[in-house]
Amino acid sequence: MLKKYAVRNIRLCTKDCLCLYVCPTGATDTENSIIDITKCLGCGDCAEACPSGAISMVPFEYPNQQEKTDEVVSSLKSLAISKSKQESIAIGLTGTLFKAFQISNHIQTEDLIREAGYMLPQSENTLVFLNSQLEGNQSKDFPKEKVKLLIELLSKNKVKEKMKDKTYENLMAAFTGEAEANRKYIAYAIKAEKEGKLNAAKLFRAASDAETIHALKHFEVAGKIGSTANNLKDGVAGETHEYKEMYPDFVKEAKESGNKAAEMTFTFAMKAEQTHAHLYQEALDNIDETEEVFYFLCPICGNIEKSVPDKCSICGASGSKFIKY
Amino acid sequence: MAKYICAICGFVYDEEKGLPEAGIKPNTKWKNLPSDWVCPICGAVKSDFQKADDLPSNDVNKLAPVVEHLDSMKEMSPLQISALCTNLARGCEKQYKSQEASLFKELAEYYRSISPRENNPDVSQLVELIKKDLEEGYANANAVASKAKDRGALRALVWSEKVTRILNSLLTRYKKEGEAMTDNTGVYVCTICGFIYVGDKLPDVCPVCKVPNFKFEKIEGGHEHA
């Protein structure tokens, strides 16, 4: 799932420079200056390039509301009560000084309340507050529909409460471990098959499938599976990172250390990931297209094409070896 | 020769150096400064200064917490709920959520409109409340927030306590000077912490929260209830 998206601060932006061409998907190129969130991959290239500091990477999910002790909340609130009272008295007094007192006390009340557990608009505390206002006895002028709308809007990007960070980390660590074990056991099964140790091979195959079951469940419970559009975006982001940043370094280091086999496997993967990123983006652009598309996988290097080539464009393998999807 | 430090902005008055640019000669003793002298940076009165050697240690254990238990939401006045809503509107603006921000502002406006008027508002009531905050409220809240290691709460308390001291300073001046105090001079409020500046030489940054002075709002009028 995407973690962040880019937002442009129009007050700082001069609209005439770098983000337009560093963006891999054209999300920054819009008529109204608002970055197109449906195209944004969350890669941060635009924010890094912007000389005006006008682009921020905004998280989809904010951290939990900080836990506040009851004592802290009540001592801040009793000060806030005093400030509100002072605001109220200042409203009743005349003169510029007391107008300033009103505003000053209002700002102080805001800040004290913010630190008493109301920093984030989408936190549970805010939603509880809004709901309590709906339930209470209100005058006929109470903007009930607006409060309902607020609750609906804020619930959409509600902060995930109570998923303890540690448990989330553990789920992701277990996912990585299980995913790794799955591939490892397949490698061991292939080896065992070649050696004719068929019982061992069978066990490795079964165990590798078991690890897949575990990995998928952990990933799901961690809340990492989004809509298909978002998953495609995540695919583009992941593959782009690999072919642009990760593999170029790996290839260079393998070359320097003289490890030819590593250099080759990294190079194949790097080129294949680039085609994957491209295909994911294409699938995202045509997400509502219903006409069936076929993909052909090169079993040697992992290249994917949309028609069978004579030879694999990356590793040169014969087109007859390609597997159809 | 001693030094005196402004509790609000940290300005140091050094008796040895005086303040020649303000016509105060070197070697002018603190007690010989005029009683209506104010801090050249933030406008605090003399009683908000502390002698450099007398600064209290930050021993929070000395402060005995007096915790009043309040049942959170039910205790909030409409005006306080209005501040809760404008605070949440600010939170939405920070996240570029403009629709949510304007809904919170409308809700804040509603609560402000239903807030009952004070019966006989008087400056002496402000003086009393400020005195109580400075004597008990902050000591109590600081002790509690230090114990809980709540950085955010401590930050808000530092700002609010300093702002309250400046309000106290301004009321001290108001008692002497009356309404004339703001005649022919600017009145500004820092929109981040609520610091008030009365004068014509705005400090470059807010003496309390240190934001640049373009975040100050100039206050005009205020005579509509007259």
Coordinates of C-alpha atoms in Angstrom, one line a residue:
Chain A
M1 CA 0.0 0.0 0.0
L2 CA 1.1 3.5 -0.7
K3 CA 2.2 5.3 2.4
K4 CA 2.5 8.9 1.1
Y5 CA 1.4 11.2 -1.7
A6 CA 2.7 14.5 -2.9
V7 CA 0.9 17.8 -2.2
R8 CA 1.9 21.1 -3.6
N9 CA 1.7 24.2 -1.5
I10 CA 0.5 26.7 -4.1
R11 CA 1.6 29.7 -2.0
L12 CA 5.2 28.6 -2.4
C13 CA 5.1 27.1 -5.9
T14 CA 6.0 29.2 -9.0
K15 CA 4.6 26.5 -11.3
D16 CA 7.4 26.8 -13.8
C17 CA 10.0 24.2 -13.1
L18 CA 11.4 20.8 -12.1
C19 CA 8.5 18.7 -10.8
L20 CA 6.9 18.6 -14.3
Y21 CA 9.7 16.5 -15.7
V22 CA 11.0 14.5 -12.8
C23 CA 7.5 13.0 -12.1
P24 CA 7.5 9.5 -13.7
T25 CA 3.7 9.5 -14.2
G26 CA 2.9 13.2 -15.0
A27 CA 0.9 13.5 -11.8
T28 CA 2.3 17.0 -11.2
D29 CA 1.2 18.2 -14.7
T30 CA -2.3 19.5 -14.0
E31 CA -4.3 22.6 -15.0
N32 CA -5.4 23.5 -11.5
S33 CA -1.9 22.9 -9.9
I34 CA -3.3 20.3 -7.6
I35 CA -1.2 17.1 -7.9
D36 CA -3.2 14.3 -9.4
I37 CA -3.5 11.8 -6.5
T38 CA -4.7 9.0 -8.8
K39 CA -1.4 9.2 -10.7
C40 CA 0.9 9.9 -7.8
L41 CA 3.2 6.9 -6.9
G42 CA 4.4 8.5 -3.7
C43 CA 8.0 8.2 -4.9
G44 CA 8.9 11.7 -3.6
D45 CA 11.0 12.6 -6.7
C46 CA 9.1 15.9 -7.1
A47 CA 9.5 16.9 -3.5
E48 CA 13.2 16.2 -3.6
A49 CA 13.6 18.2 -6.8
C50 CA 11.5 21.2 -5.9
P51 CA 13.8 24.2 -5.2
S52 CA 11.0 26.2 -3.5
G53 CA 10.3 23.5 -0.9
A54 CA 6.7 23.7 -2.2
I55 CA 5.9 20.0 -2.4
S56 CA 5.4 17.8 0.7
M57 CA 4.9 14.1 1.0
V58 CA 1.7 13.7 3.0
P59 CA 1.1 10.4 4.7
F60 CA -2.2 8.6 4.1
E61 CA -2.2 7.5 7.7
Y62 CA -1.0 9.6 10.5
P63 CA 0.5 8.2 13.7
N64 CA -1.9 7.4 16.5
Q65 CA -3.0 10.2 18.7
Q66 CA -0.3 10.4 21.5
E67 CA -1.6 8.7 24.7
K68 CA -2.3 11.4 27.3
T69 CA -2.5 10.6 31.0
D70 CA -5.7 11.6 32.8
E71 CA -3.7 14.0 35.0
V72 CA -2.2 15.8 32.0
V73 CA -5.6 16.1 30.3
S74 CA -7.3 17.4 33.4
S75 CA -4.6 19.9 34.3
L76 CA -4.5 21.3 30.7
K77 CA -8.3 21.4 30.5
S78 CA -8.6 23.4 33.7
L79 CA -6.2 26.0 32.3
A80 CA -8.2 26.0 29.1
I81 CA -11.3 26.6 31.1
S82 CA -9.6 29.7 32.6
K83 CA -8.5 30.9 29.2
S84 CA -12.0 30.5 27.7
K85 CA -13.4 32.4 30.7
Q86 CA -10.9 35.2 30.0
E87 CA -11.8 35.2 26.3
S88 CA -15.5 35.5 27.3
I89 CA -14.7 38.4 29.7
A90 CA -12.6 40.2 27.1
I91 CA -15.5 39.9 24.6
G92 CA -17.5 41.9 27.0
L93 CA -14.9 44.7 27.4
T94 CA -14.2 47.4 24.9
G95 CA -11.0 48.7 23.3
T96 CA -8.3 47.3 21.0
L97 CA -6.4 45.8 23.9
F98 CA -9.2 43.6 24.9
K99 CA -9.9 42.6 21.4
A100 CA -6.3 41.4 21.4
F101 CA -7.0 39.6 24.7
Q102 CA -9.9 37.7 23.2
I103 CA -7.8 36.5 20.3
S104 CA -4.8 35.7 22.5
N105 CA -6.9 33.6 25.0
H106 CA -8.7 31.8 22.1
I107 CA -5.3 30.8 20.6
Q108 CA -4.0 29.7 24.0
T109 CA -7.2 27.6 24.6
E110 CA -6.7 26.0 21.1
D111 CA -3.2 25.1 21.9
L112 CA -3.9 23.7 25.4
I113 CA -6.8 21.6 24.1
R114 CA -4.6 20.4 21.2
E115 CA -2.2 19.0 23.7
A116 CA -5.0 17.5 25.8
G117 CA -5.6 14.8 23.1
Y118 CA -7.0 16.7 20.1
M119 CA -4.1 17.1 17.8
L120 CA -5.3 15.0 14.9
P121 CA -8.7 15.7 13.2
Q122 CA -9.0 12.0 12.3
S123 CA -8.3 10.5 15.7
E124 CA -10.7 8.5 17.8
N125 CA -10.9 11.4 20.3
T126 CA -12.2 13.8 17.6
L127 CA -14.7 11.3 16.4
V128 CA -16.0 10.6 19.9
F129 CA -16.3 14.4 20.4
L130 CA -18.3 14.9 17.2
N131 CA -20.6 12.0 17.9
S132 CA -21.3 13.3 21.4
Q133 CA -22.3 16.6 19.9
L134 CA -24.8 14.8 17.7
E135 CA -26.3 13.0 20.6
G136 CA -26.6 15.9 23.0
N137 CA -29.5 18.4 23.2
Q138 CA -28.7 21.0 20.6
S139 CA -30.6 24.1 19.5
K140 CA -32.4 24.2 16.2
D141 CA -29.5 26.1 14.6
F142 CA -27.1 23.3 15.3
P143 CA -25.5 22.3 12.0
K144 CA -26.3 18.7 12.3
E145 CA -25.8 17.7 8.7
K146 CA -22.4 19.4 8.6
V147 CA -21.3 17.4 11.7
K148 CA -22.5 14.2 10.0
L149 CA -20.5 15.1 6.9
L150 CA -17.4 15.8 9.0
I151 CA -17.7 12.4 10.7
E152 CA -18.0 10.7 7.3
L153 CA -15.0 12.5 5.8
L154 CA -12.8 12.0 8.8
S155 CA -13.7 8.3 9.2
K156 CA -12.5 7.7 5.7
N157 CA -9.0 8.6 6.7
K158 CA -9.3 7.6 10.3
V159 CA -6.1 7.0 12.1
K160 CA -5.6 3.3 12.7
E161 CA -5.9 3.1 16.4
K162 CA -4.6 0.5 18.7
M163 CA -2.7 -1.6 16.0
K164 CA 0.3 -1.6 18.2
D165 CA 3.4 -0.6 16.2
K166 CA 5.3 -3.6 17.6
T167 CA 2.6 -6.0 16.3
Y168 CA 2.6 -4.4 12.9
E169 CA 6.4 -4.7 12.8
N170 CA 6.2 -8.4 13.8
L171 CA 3.6 -9.1 11.1
M172 CA 5.8 -7.6 8.5
A173 CA 8.9 -9.3 9.8
A174 CA 7.0 -12.7 9.8
F175 CA 5.8 -11.9 6.2
T176 CA 9.4 -11.3 5.0
G177 CA 10.6 -14.5 6.8
E178 CA 7.8 -16.7 5.5
A179 CA 8.2 -15.3 1.9
E180 CA 11.9 -16.0 2.0
A181 CA 11.3 -19.5 3.4
N182 CA 8.8 -20.2 0.6
R183 CA 11.4 -19.4 -2.2
K184 CA 14.2 -21.2 -0.3
Y185 CA 12.2 -24.4 -0.1
I186 CA 11.4 -24.3 -3.8
A187 CA 15.1 -24.0 -4.5
Y188 CA 15.7 -26.9 -2.2
A189 CA 12.9 -29.0 -3.8
I190 CA 14.3 -28.4 -7.3
K191 CA 17.7 -29.5 -6.0
A192 CA 16.2 -32.6 -4.4
E193 CA 14.3 -33.5 -7.6
K194 CA 17.6 -33.3 -9.6
E195 CA 19.2 -35.6 -7.1
G196 CA 16.3 -38.1 -7.3
K197 CA 15.4 -37.6 -3.6
L198 CA 11.8 -37.4 -4.4
N199 CA 10.3 -37.7 -0.9
A200 CA 12.5 -34.8 0.4
A201 CA 11.5 -32.9 -2.7
K202 CA 7.8 -33.5 -2.0
L203 CA 8.2 -32.3 1.6
F204 CA 10.0 -29.1 0.5
R205 CA 7.2 -28.4 -2.0
A206 CA 4.5 -28.9 0.6
A207 CA 6.4 -26.8 3.2
S208 CA 7.0 -24.0 0.7
D209 CA 3.2 -23.9 0.0
A210 CA 2.6 -23.8 3.8
E211 CA 4.9 -20.8 4.1
T212 CA 2.9 -19.1 1.3
I213 CA -0.3 -19.6 3.3
H214 CA 1.4 -18.0 6.3
A215 CA 2.9 -15.1 4.4
L216 CA -0.4 -14.2 2.7
K217 CA -2.3 -14.2 6.0
H218 CA 0.3 -12.1 7.8
F219 CA 0.3 -9.6 4.9
E220 CA -3.5 -9.3 4.9
V221 CA -3.7 -8.9 8.7
A222 CA -1.1 -6.2 8.6
G223 CA -3.5 -4.3 6.4
K224 CA -1.2 -4.1 3.4
I225 CA -3.6 -5.1 0.7
G226 CA -5.4 -2.1 -0.9
S227 CA -7.6 -1.6 -3.9
T228 CA -6.3 -3.0 -7.2
A229 CA -5.5 0.5 -8.4
N230 CA -3.4 1.2 -5.3
N231 CA -1.8 -2.2 -5.5
L232 CA -0.8 -1.5 -9.1
K233 CA 0.7 1.8 -8.0
D234 CA 2.6 0.0 -5.3
G235 CA 3.8 -2.4 -8.0
V236 CA 5.1 0.5 -10.1
A237 CA 6.7 2.1 -7.1
G238 CA 8.4 -1.1 -6.0
E239 CA 9.7 -2.1 -9.4
T240 CA 10.8 1.4 -10.2
H241 CA 12.8 1.6 -7.0
E242 CA 14.5 -1.7 -7.9
Y243 CA 15.5 -0.9 -11.4
K244 CA 16.4 2.7 -10.8
E245 CA 18.2 2.5 -7.4
M246 CA 18.7 -0.9 -6.0
Y247 CA 19.9 -3.0 -8.9
P248 CA 22.2 -0.4 -10.5
D249 CA 24.2 -0.3 -7.3
F250 CA 24.2 -4.1 -7.0
V251 CA 25.4 -4.6 -10.6
K252 CA 28.2 -2.1 -10.0
E253 CA 29.4 -3.7 -6.8
A254 CA 29.2 -7.2 -8.4
K255 CA 31.3 -6.0 -11.3
E256 CA 33.8 -4.4 -8.9
S257 CA 34.2 -7.6 -6.9
G258 CA 34.5 -9.6 -10.2
N259 CA 31.5 -11.8 -9.5
K260 CA 30.3 -12.5 -13.0
A261 CA 27.3 -14.7 -12.1
A262 CA 26.0 -12.1 -9.6
E263 CA 26.5 -9.3 -12.2
M264 CA 24.4 -11.3 -14.7
T265 CA 21.5 -12.3 -12.4
F266 CA 21.3 -8.7 -11.1
T267 CA 21.4 -7.3 -14.7
F268 CA 18.6 -9.6 -15.9
A269 CA 16.5 -8.7 -12.9
M270 CA 17.1 -5.0 -13.3
K271 CA 16.0 -5.0 -16.9
A272 CA 13.1 -7.3 -16.2
E273 CA 11.9 -5.0 -13.3
Q274 CA 11.9 -2.1 -15.7
T275 CA 9.5 -3.9 -18.0
H276 CA 7.3 -4.9 -15.0
A277 CA 7.1 -1.2 -13.9
H278 CA 6.1 -0.3 -17.4
L279 CA 3.4 -3.0 -17.6
Y280 CA 2.0 -2.1 -14.1
Q281 CA 1.7 1.5 -15.2
E282 CA 0.0 0.5 -18.4
A283 CA -2.4 -1.8 -16.5
L284 CA -3.2 1.1 -14.1
D285 CA -3.9 3.5 -17.0
N286 CA -6.3 0.9 -18.5
I287 CA -7.7 -0.4 -15.3
D288 CA -11.3 -0.2 -16.5
E289 CA -10.5 -1.9 -19.9
T290 CA -12.3 -5.2 -20.3
E291 CA -10.7 -6.6 -23.4
E292 CA -8.5 -9.5 -22.5
V293 CA -4.7 -9.0 -22.5
F294 CA -2.1 -11.9 -22.5
Y295 CA 1.3 -11.8 -20.9
F296 CA 4.3 -14.0 -21.8
L297 CA 7.0 -14.7 -19.2
C298 CA 10.5 -15.6 -20.1
P299 CA 11.4 -18.4 -17.7
I300 CA 15.1 -17.6 -17.9
C301 CA 15.3 -14.0 -16.9
G302 CA 11.8 -13.0 -15.7
N303 CA 11.1 -10.7 -18.6
I304 CA 7.4 -10.2 -19.4
E305 CA 6.1 -9.3 -22.9
K306 CA 2.7 -8.9 -24.3
S307 CA 3.3 -11.0 -27.4
V308 CA 5.7 -13.9 -28.0
P309 CA 9.0 -12.6 -29.3
D310 CA 11.5 -14.5 -31.5
K311 CA 14.0 -14.1 -28.8
C312 CA 13.8 -12.6 -25.3
S313 CA 14.9 -9.0 -25.6
I314 CA 16.8 -9.2 -22.3
C315 CA 18.5 -12.6 -22.2
G316 CA 18.1 -13.9 -25.8
A317 CA 16.2 -17.0 -24.8
S318 CA 14.1 -18.5 -27.6
G319 CA 10.5 -17.3 -27.8
S320 CA 9.2 -20.9 -27.7
K321 CA 10.2 -21.1 -24.1
F322 CA 7.9 -18.2 -23.0
I323 CA 5.0 -19.1 -20.7
K324 CA 1.6 -17.6 -21.5
Y325 CA -0.6 -16.0 -18.8
Chain B
M1 CA 26.8 45.3 39.0
A2 CA 24.0 42.8 38.2
K3 CA 22.2 41.4 35.3
Y4 CA 18.4 41.0 35.0
I5 CA 16.7 38.6 32.6
C6 CA 13.3 38.9 31.0
A7 CA 11.2 35.8 31.9
I8 CA 9.3 36.1 28.6
C9 CA 11.8 36.6 25.9
G10 CA 15.2 36.2 27.6
F11 CA 16.4 39.8 27.0
V12 CA 19.2 40.6 29.5
Y13 CA 19.5 44.1 31.1
D14 CA 23.1 44.5 32.2
E15 CA 23.6 47.3 34.7
E16 CA 27.2 47.8 33.7
K17 CA 26.3 48.4 30.0
G18 CA 22.9 50.2 30.5
L19 CA 21.0 50.8 27.3
P20 CA 22.7 53.8 25.6
E21 CA 20.5 53.4 22.5
A22 CA 17.4 54.0 24.7
G23 CA 19.1 56.8 26.7
I24 CA 20.0 54.7 29.7
K25 CA 23.6 55.3 30.6
P26 CA 26.1 52.6 31.6
N27 CA 26.1 51.7 35.3
T28 CA 22.5 52.5 35.7
K29 CA 21.2 50.3 38.6
W30 CA 18.1 48.2 38.0
K31 CA 16.2 50.0 40.8
N32 CA 16.9 53.3 39.2
L33 CA 15.2 52.4 35.9
P34 CA 11.8 54.2 35.7
S35 CA 8.9 52.1 37.1
D36 CA 7.2 52.2 33.7
W37 CA 10.2 50.9 31.9
V38 CA 9.4 47.9 29.7
C39 CA 11.5 45.2 28.0
P40 CA 12.7 46.7 24.7
I41 CA 12.1 43.4 22.9
C42 CA 8.7 42.1 24.1
G43 CA 7.2 44.8 26.3
A44 CA 7.3 42.9 29.6
V45 CA 7.2 45.1 32.8
K46 CA 10.0 45.3 35.3
S47 CA 8.4 42.7 37.6
D48 CA 8.7 40.1 34.9
F49 CA 12.5 40.3 35.2
Q50 CA 14.6 38.1 37.4
K51 CA 18.0 38.8 38.8
A52 CA 20.5 36.5 37.0
D53 CA 21.7 34.9 40.2
D54 CA 18.2 34.3 41.6
L55 CA 16.9 32.1 38.7
P56 CA 14.9 29.3 40.2
S57 CA 16.2 25.8 39.6
N58 CA 14.0 23.5 37.5
D59 CA 13.2 21.2 40.4
V60 CA 9.8 20.0 39.5
N61 CA 9.5 17.9 42.6
K62 CA 9.1 21.1 44.6
L63 CA 5.8 21.6 42.9
A64 CA 3.0 19.8 44.6
P65 CA 0.4 18.7 42.0
V66 CA -3.1 19.8 42.9
V67 CA -5.1 17.8 40.4
E68 CA -8.7 18.7 39.9
H69 CA -10.6 15.9 38.3
L70 CA -12.9 17.0 35.6
D71 CA -15.3 15.1 33.5
S72 CA -13.9 15.9 30.1
M73 CA -16.5 17.0 27.5
K74 CA -19.3 17.9 29.8
E75 CA -17.2 20.6 31.5
M76 CA -16.6 22.5 28.2
S77 CA -18.3 25.8 27.7
P78 CA -19.5 26.6 24.2
L79 CA -16.6 29.0 23.8
Q80 CA -14.2 26.3 24.7
I81 CA -15.8 23.9 22.2
S82 CA -15.4 26.7 19.7
A83 CA -11.6 26.7 20.4
L84 CA -11.6 22.9 20.1
C85 CA -13.2 23.2 16.6
T86 CA -10.9 26.0 15.4
N87 CA -7.9 23.9 16.6
L88 CA -9.2 21.0 14.6
A89 CA -9.7 23.3 11.6
R90 CA -6.0 24.3 11.9
G91 CA -5.1 20.6 12.0
C92 CA -7.1 20.0 8.8
E93 CA -5.4 22.9 7.1
K94 CA -2.0 21.5 7.9
Q95 CA -3.1 18.3 6.1
Y96 CA -4.4 20.3 3.1
K97 CA -7.9 19.1 3.9
S98 CA -9.8 22.3 3.1
Q99 CA -13.3 21.0 3.1
E100 CA -12.9 19.5 6.6
A101 CA -11.2 22.7 7.7
S102 CA -14.1 24.9 6.6
L103 CA -16.7 22.6 8.2
F104 CA -14.9 22.8 11.6
K105 CA -14.8 26.6 11.2
E106 CA -18.5 26.7 10.7
L107 CA -19.0 24.5 13.7
A108 CA -16.7 26.8 15.8
E109 CA -18.8 29.8 14.6
Y110 CA -22.0 28.1 15.8
Y111 CA -20.6 27.5 19.3
R112 CA -19.3 31.0 19.5
S113 CA -22.7 32.3 18.5
I114 CA -24.5 30.4 21.3
S115 CA -21.9 31.4 24.0
P116 CA -23.7 33.3 26.7
R117 CA -22.6 36.9 27.4
E118 CA -20.8 37.7 30.7
N119 CA -23.1 39.6 33.1
N120 CA -20.8 42.2 34.4
P121 CA -17.4 41.8 32.7
D122 CA -14.7 43.6 34.5
V123 CA -10.9 44.0 34.1
S124 CA -10.4 42.9 37.7
Q125 CA -11.8 39.5 36.9
L126 CA -9.1 39.1 34.2
V127 CA -6.5 40.1 36.8
E128 CA -7.8 37.4 39.2
L129 CA -7.9 34.6 36.7
I130 CA -4.4 35.4 35.4
K131 CA -3.1 35.5 39.0
K132 CA -4.6 32.1 39.7
D133 CA -3.2 30.6 36.5
L134 CA 0.3 32.0 37.2
E135 CA 0.3 30.9 40.9
E136 CA -1.3 27.5 40.6
G137 CA -2.4 26.5 37.1
Y138 CA 1.0 26.3 35.4
A139 CA 2.8 24.9 38.5
N140 CA 0.3 22.1 38.7
A141 CA 0.2 21.3 35.0
N142 CA 4.0 21.6 34.6
A143 CA 4.5 19.1 37.5
V144 CA 2.0 16.7 36.0
A145 CA 3.4 17.0 32.4
S146 CA 7.0 16.6 33.6
K147 CA 6.1 13.5 35.5
A148 CA 4.4 12.0 32.4
K149 CA 7.3 13.2 30.2
D150 CA 4.8 14.7 27.9
R151 CA 6.9 17.0 25.6
G152 CA 4.0 18.4 23.7
A153 CA 2.1 19.4 26.8
L154 CA 5.3 21.0 28.3
R155 CA 5.8 22.9 25.1
A156 CA 2.2 24.3 25.2
L157 CA 2.6 25.2 28.8
V158 CA 5.8 27.1 28.3
W159 CA 4.2 29.2 25.6
S160 CA 1.0 29.8 27.4
E161 CA 2.6 30.7 30.7
K162 CA 4.9 33.3 28.9
V163 CA 1.9 34.7 27.0
T164 CA -0.1 34.9 30.3
R165 CA 2.8 36.8 31.9
I166 CA 2.7 39.3 29.0
L167 CA -1.0 39.7 29.4
N168 CA -0.4 40.3 33.1
S169 CA 2.3 43.0 32.2
L170 CA -0.2 44.6 29.8
L171 CA -2.9 44.7 32.5
T172 CA -0.4 46.3 34.9
R173 CA 0.2 49.0 32.4
Y174 CA -3.5 49.3 31.6
K175 CA -4.2 50.0 35.3
K176 CA -1.9 53.0 35.1
E177 CA -2.4 54.3 31.6
G178 CA -6.0 53.3 30.9
E179 CA -7.4 53.3 27.3
A180 CA -4.8 55.8 26.2
M181 CA -2.3 53.0 26.4
T182 CA -3.2 51.8 22.9
D183 CA -3.8 55.3 21.4
N184 CA -1.5 56.0 18.4
T185 CA 0.3 52.7 18.7
G186 CA 0.0 49.3 17.1
V187 CA -1.5 46.3 18.8
Y188 CA -0.5 42.9 17.4
V189 CA -1.2 39.2 18.3
C190 CA 1.0 36.3 17.3
T191 CA -1.4 33.9 15.6
I192 CA 0.6 30.9 16.7
C193 CA 0.9 31.4 20.5
G194 CA -1.2 34.4 21.3
F195 CA 1.6 36.7 22.4
I196 CA 0.5 40.4 22.4
Y197 CA 2.7 43.2 21.3
V198 CA 1.7 46.8 22.0
G199 CA 4.1 49.2 20.3
D200 CA 5.5 50.3 16.9
K201 CA 8.7 48.3 16.7
L202 CA 7.6 44.7 16.1
P203 CA 10.2 42.2 17.1
D204 CA 11.6 40.2 14.1
V205 CA 10.4 36.9 15.7
C206 CA 7.8 36.2 18.3
P207 CA 9.5 36.5 21.7
V208 CA 7.6 33.5 22.9
C209 CA 7.2 30.9 20.1
K210 CA 9.9 32.4 17.8
V211 CA 7.8 32.4 14.5
P212 CA 8.7 35.3 12.1
N213 CA 6.6 38.4 12.6
F214 CA 4.6 38.0 9.4
K215 CA 2.5 35.6 11.5
F216 CA 1.4 38.5 13.7
E217 CA -2.0 40.0 13.2
K218 CA -2.6 43.7 13.6
I219 CA -5.7 44.3 15.8
E220 CA -7.9 47.2 14.9
G221 CA -11.1 48.6 16.4
G222 CA -12.5 46.7 19.3
H223 CA -14.9 49.4 20.3
E224 CA -18.0 47.8 18.8
H225 CA -19.5 47.1 22.2
A226 CA -19.1 50.7 23.4

